[in-house]
Coordinates of N, CA and C in Angstrom, one line a residue:
M1 N -10.5 7.8 -0.9 CA -9.7 6.6 -1.9 C -9.3 7.6 -3.0
I2 N -8.2 7.7 -3.4 CA -8.3 7.9 -5.6 C -7.5 7.2 -6.1
E3 N -8.3 6.6 -7.1 CA -7.4 5.5 -8.2 C -6.4 6.5 -9.0
L4 N -5.2 6.0 -8.6 CA -4.2 6.5 -9.4 C -3.6 5.7 -10.8
K5 N -2.7 6.7 -11.7 CA -2.9 6.6 -12.7 C -1.7 5.6 -13.0
C6 N -1.7 4.6 -13.7 CA -0.6 3.8 -13.6 C -0.1 3.6 -15.2
E7 N 1.2 3.9 -15.3 CA 1.4 4.1 -17.1 C 3.2 3.4 -16.5
Q8 N 3.5 3.2 -17.6 CA 5.4 2.8 -18.3 C 5.8 2.8 -16.5
Q9 N 5.4 1.0 -16.2 CA 5.8 0.9 -14.6 C 5.7 1.9 -13.4
Q10 N 4.9 2.6 -13.4 CA 4.9 3.5 -13.0 C 3.2 4.1 -12.3
L11 N 3.8 4.7 -10.9 CA 1.6 5.5 -10.8 C 2.6 6.5 -10.7
Y12 N 1.3 7.2 -10.7 CA 1.8 9.3 -11.0 C 1.0 10.1 -9.6
C13 N 1.4 10.1 -9.0 CA 1.5 11.0 -7.9 C -0.3 12.2 -8.0
C14 N -0.9 12.3 -6.7 CA -1.8 13.2 -6.8 C -0.6 14.3 -5.7
D15 N -1.2 15.1 -5.4 CA -0.8 16.6 -5.1 C -0.3 15.6 -3.4
A16 N -1.3 15.2 -3.0 CA -1.3 14.6 -1.2 C -0.6 14.4 -1.6
M17 N 0.1 13.0 -2.2 CA 1.1 11.8 -1.5 C 3.0 13.1 -2.5
L18 N 3.1 13.7 -2.4 CA 4.2 15.0 -2.8 C 4.2 14.9 -1.7
M19 N 3.9 14.9 -0.3 CA 4.5 15.3 0.9 C 5.0 14.2 1.9
H20 N 4.8 12.8 1.1 CA 5.2 11.8 1.7 C 6.4 10.7 0.5
E21 N 7.4 10.3 0.9 CA 8.6 9.6 0.3 C 8.7 8.5 0.3
V22 N 7.9 7.8 1.3 CA 8.1 6.8 1.1 C 6.5 5.3 1.6
F23 N 5.5 4.8 0.6 CA 5.1 4.1 0.6 C 5.1 3.0 0.7
I24 N 3.5 2.1 1.4 CA 3.2 0.8 1.0 C 2.1 0.5 1.2
L25 N 2.3 -0.5 -0.2 CA 0.9 -1.1 -1.2 C 1.0 -2.2 -0.9
T26 N -0.7 -2.2 -0.6 CA -1.2 -3.8 0.1 C -2.4 -3.9 -1.0
A27 N -2.3 -5.8 -1.4 CA -3.4 -6.1 -1.9 C -4.3 -5.9 -1.5
D28 N -6.0 -5.7 -2.2 CA -6.6 -6.2 -1.3 C -7.5 -7.4 -1.4
C29 N -8.6 -7.4 -1.4 CA -9.5 -8.4 -1.3 C -9.1 -9.3 -2.5
D30 N -8.8 -8.8 -3.6 CA -8.5 -9.4 -4.7 C -7.2 -8.6 -5.3
A31 N -6.6 -9.9 -6.5 CA -5.5 -9.5 -6.8 C -5.3 -8.0 -7.9
K32 N -6.5 -8.1 -7.9 CA -6.6 -6.6 -9.2 C -6.7 -5.7 -8.6
Q33 N -6.9 -4.7 -7.4 CA -6.9 -4.1 -6.9 C -6.2 -3.9 -5.5
W34 N -5.5 -2.8 -6.1 CA -4.6 -2.6 -4.9 C -4.1 -0.3 -3.8
R35 N -4.0 -1.2 -2.5 CA -4.3 0.2 -1.8 C -2.7 0.8 -1.3
L36 N -2.9 2.0 -1.7 CA -0.9 2.7 -1.5 C -1.3 3.5 -0.5
Y37 N -0.6 3.0 1.1 CA -0.7 4.5 2.1 C 1.2 5.0 2.3
S38 N 1.0 5.7 2.9 CA 2.1 7.1 3.4 C 2.2 5.9 4.0
E39 N 3.6 5.7 4.6 CA 4.2 4.8 5.5 C 4.0 5.0 6.7
A40 N 3.4 6.5 7.0 CA 2.8 6.7 8.4 C 2.0 6.5 8.5
K41 N 0.6 6.4 7.6 CA -0.7 6.2 7.4 C 0.1 4.5 7.9
Y42 N 0.2 3.5 7.0 CA 0.0 2.8 7.1 C 0.9 2.2 8.6
L43 N 2.3 2.3 9.3 CA 2.3 2.2 10.6 C 1.6 2.3 11.4
A44 N 0.6 3.9 11.3 CA -0.1 3.6 12.7 C -1.1 2.9 12.3
L45 N -1.9 2.7 11.4 CA -3.1 2.0 11.1 C -2.6 0.0 11.7
E46 N -1.3 0.0 12.0 CA -0.7 -1.4 12.6 C -1.0 -1.9 14.0
Q47 N -0.6 -0.6 14.1 CA -0.1 -0.4 15.4 C -2.0 -0.2 16.1
K48 N -2.7 0.6 15.9 CA -3.6 0.1 16.3 C -4.7 -0.8 15.8
L49 N -4.1 -1.6 14.6 CA -4.8 -3.1 14.8 C -4.0 -3.8 15.7
L50 N -2.6 -4.0 16.3 CA -2.2 -5.1 16.7 C -3.0 -4.2 18.6
A51 N -3.4 -3.4 18.9 CA -4.2 -2.5 20.3 C -4.8 -2.9 20.5
A52 N -5.6 -3.6 19.2 CA -6.8 -3.7 19.5 C -6.7 -4.7 19.9
N53 N -5.6 -5.8 18.8 CA -6.1 -7.2 19.5 C -5.9 -7.7 20.8
A54 N -4.6 -6.8 21.2 CA -4.4 -7.0 22.6 C -5.7 -6.9 23.5
Q55 N -6.5 -5.8 23.0 CA -7.4 -5.7 24.2 C -8.2 -6.3 24.2
L56 N -8.3 -6.9 23.2 CA -9.2 -8.4 23.2 C -8.5 -9.3 23.2
G57 N -7.3 -9.3 23.9 CA -6.8 -10.8 25.0 C -6.2 -11.9 23.2
V58 N -6.1 -11.4 22.1 CA -5.5 -12.4 20.6 C -4.6 -12.4 21.3
E59 N -3.7 -13.5 21.0 CA -2.1 -13.6 21.1 C -2.1 -13.4 20.3
N60 N -0.7 -12.8 19.9 CA 0.2 -13.0 18.9 C 0.7 -13.9 18.2
N61 N 0.0 -13.8 17.0 CA 0.2 -15.2 16.3 C 1.0 -15.0 15.1
T62 N 1.2 -16.4 14.1 CA 1.7 -15.6 12.8 C 1.1 -15.9 12.0
R63 N 0.1 -15.7 12.1 CA -1.5 -15.2 10.5 C -1.1 -13.6 10.6
L64 N -1.9 -13.6 12.1 CA -1.2 -11.8 11.9 C 0.0 -11.3 12.2
A65 N 0.8 -11.9 12.3 CA 2.2 -11.3 12.0 C 1.7 -11.2 10.4
R66 N 2.1 -12.6 9.7 CA 1.8 -12.5 8.3 C 0.4 -11.6 7.4
I67 N -0.1 -11.1 7.9 CA -0.8 -10.4 7.1 C -0.7 -8.7 7.2
L68 N -0.3 -8.4 9.1 CA 0.6 -7.5 9.3 C 1.5 -6.7 8.1
L69 N 2.4 -7.9 8.4 CA 4.4 -7.2 7.4 C 4.6 -8.1 6.3
G70 N 3.7 -9.2 6.2 CA 4.0 -10.0 5.4 C 3.7 -10.0 2.7
N71 N 2.6 -9.1 3.3 CA 1.9 -8.7 2.1 C 1.8 -7.4 2.1
C72 N 2.8 -6.9 1.8 CA 3.1 -5.3 1.4 C 4.2 -5.4 0.9
I73 N 4.4 -3.9 0.1 CA 5.7 -4.1 0.0 C 6.5 -2.3 -0.3
E74 N 7.5 -2.4 -0.2 CA 7.7 -0.2 0.1 C 8.5 -0.2 -0.9
L75 N 7.5 1.3 -1.4 CA 7.5 2.3 -2.5 C 8.0 3.0 -2.5
K76 N 9.6 3.4 -3.1 CA 9.7 5.1 -3.0 C 9.5 6.6 -4.1
R77 N 8.6 7.2 -3.4 CA 9.0 8.3 -4.7 C 9.7 8.4 -5.2
Q78 N 10.0 8.7 -7.0 CA 11.5 9.9 -7.7 C 9.9 10.5 -8.0
G79 N 10.6 12.1 -7.5 CA 9.6 13.3 -8.5 C 8.1 13.1 -8.3
A80 N 7.8 12.8 -9.0 CA 5.9 13.1 -9.1 C 5.2 11.1 -9.1
V81 N 6.7 10.5 -9.7 CA 6.2 9.6 -9.6 C 6.6 7.9 -9.0
I82 N 5.9 6.8 -8.9 CA 5.8 6.2 -7.7 C 6.6 4.5 -8.3
P83 N 8.1 4.1 -8.9 CA 8.0 3.3 -9.7 C 8.0 1.4 -9.6
L84 N 7.3 1.0 -10.2 CA 6.4 0.1 -9.1 C 8.0 -1.4 -10.2
P85 N 8.5 -2.2 -8.9 CA 8.7 -3.7 -9.3 C 8.6 -4.2 -10.6
D86 N 10.0 -4.7 -11.0 CA 9.2 -5.3 -12.3 C 8.6 -6.8 -11.9
D87 N 9.2 -7.2 -10.4 CA 7.8 -8.3 -10.7 C 6.2 -8.7 -10.6
L88 N 5.7 -6.9 -10.1 CA 4.5 -6.6 -9.4 C 3.8 -5.7 -11.5
I89 N 4.9 -5.6 -11.8 CA 4.1 -4.6 -13.6 C 3.6 -6.3 -14.2
A90 N 5.1 -7.6 -14.3 CA 4.5 -9.1 -15.1 C 3.3 -9.0 -15.2
F91 N 2.8 -8.6 -13.7 CA 1.8 -9.8 -12.4 C 0.4 -9.0 -12.6
A92 N 0.9 -7.9 -13.1 CA 0.2 -6.3 -13.0 C -1.4 -6.4 -13.8
G93 N -1.2 -6.9 -15.2 CA -2.3 -6.6 -15.9 C -3.4 -6.0 -16.3
D94 N -4.4 -5.3 -15.7 CA -5.0 -4.4 -15.6 C -5.8 -4.0 -14.3
M95 N -4.6 -3.9 -13.4 CA -4.8 -3.9 -11.9 C -5.2 -2.2 -11.3
Q96 N -6.2 -2.3 -10.6 CA -6.1 -0.9 -10.0 C -4.9 -0.4 -8.6
F97 N -5.4 1.0 -8.7 CA -4.1 1.3 -8.1 C -4.5 2.2 -6.9
R98 N -5.3 2.6 -5.4 CA -6.0 3.6 -4.9 C -5.0 4.3 -4.0
W99 N -5.4 5.5 -3.6 CA -4.3 6.1 -3.4 C -5.2 6.2 -1.5
M100 N -5.2 6.1 -0.4 CA -5.9 6.1 0.9 C -5.2 7.0 1.6
P101 N -5.6 8.6 1.4 CA -5.1 9.3 2.0 C -5.1 9.4 3.6
D102 N -3.9 10.2 3.9 CA -4.4 10.2 5.8 C -5.2 10.9 6.0

């Protein structure tokens, strides 16, 4: 995990992030810590979780769908920064953002 600098309603990208255009931001256990994944890594993790649940015989239910699909924000890189939505910034305060490398 790499802690990201957040200033002026944007996240500053590390070098590894410049290989990606689209990112998925998810809340961690609490609302103060957020994890940022490349779109590819997030989709791979989602597929692994769905496959594991299918192997265990877990039914495809609304709670799982909400966890996988409903609690994330898609963000797009602009140059070396990722602009954050106004709604998130108003709520952010002292939030911490962490990049989860591929």
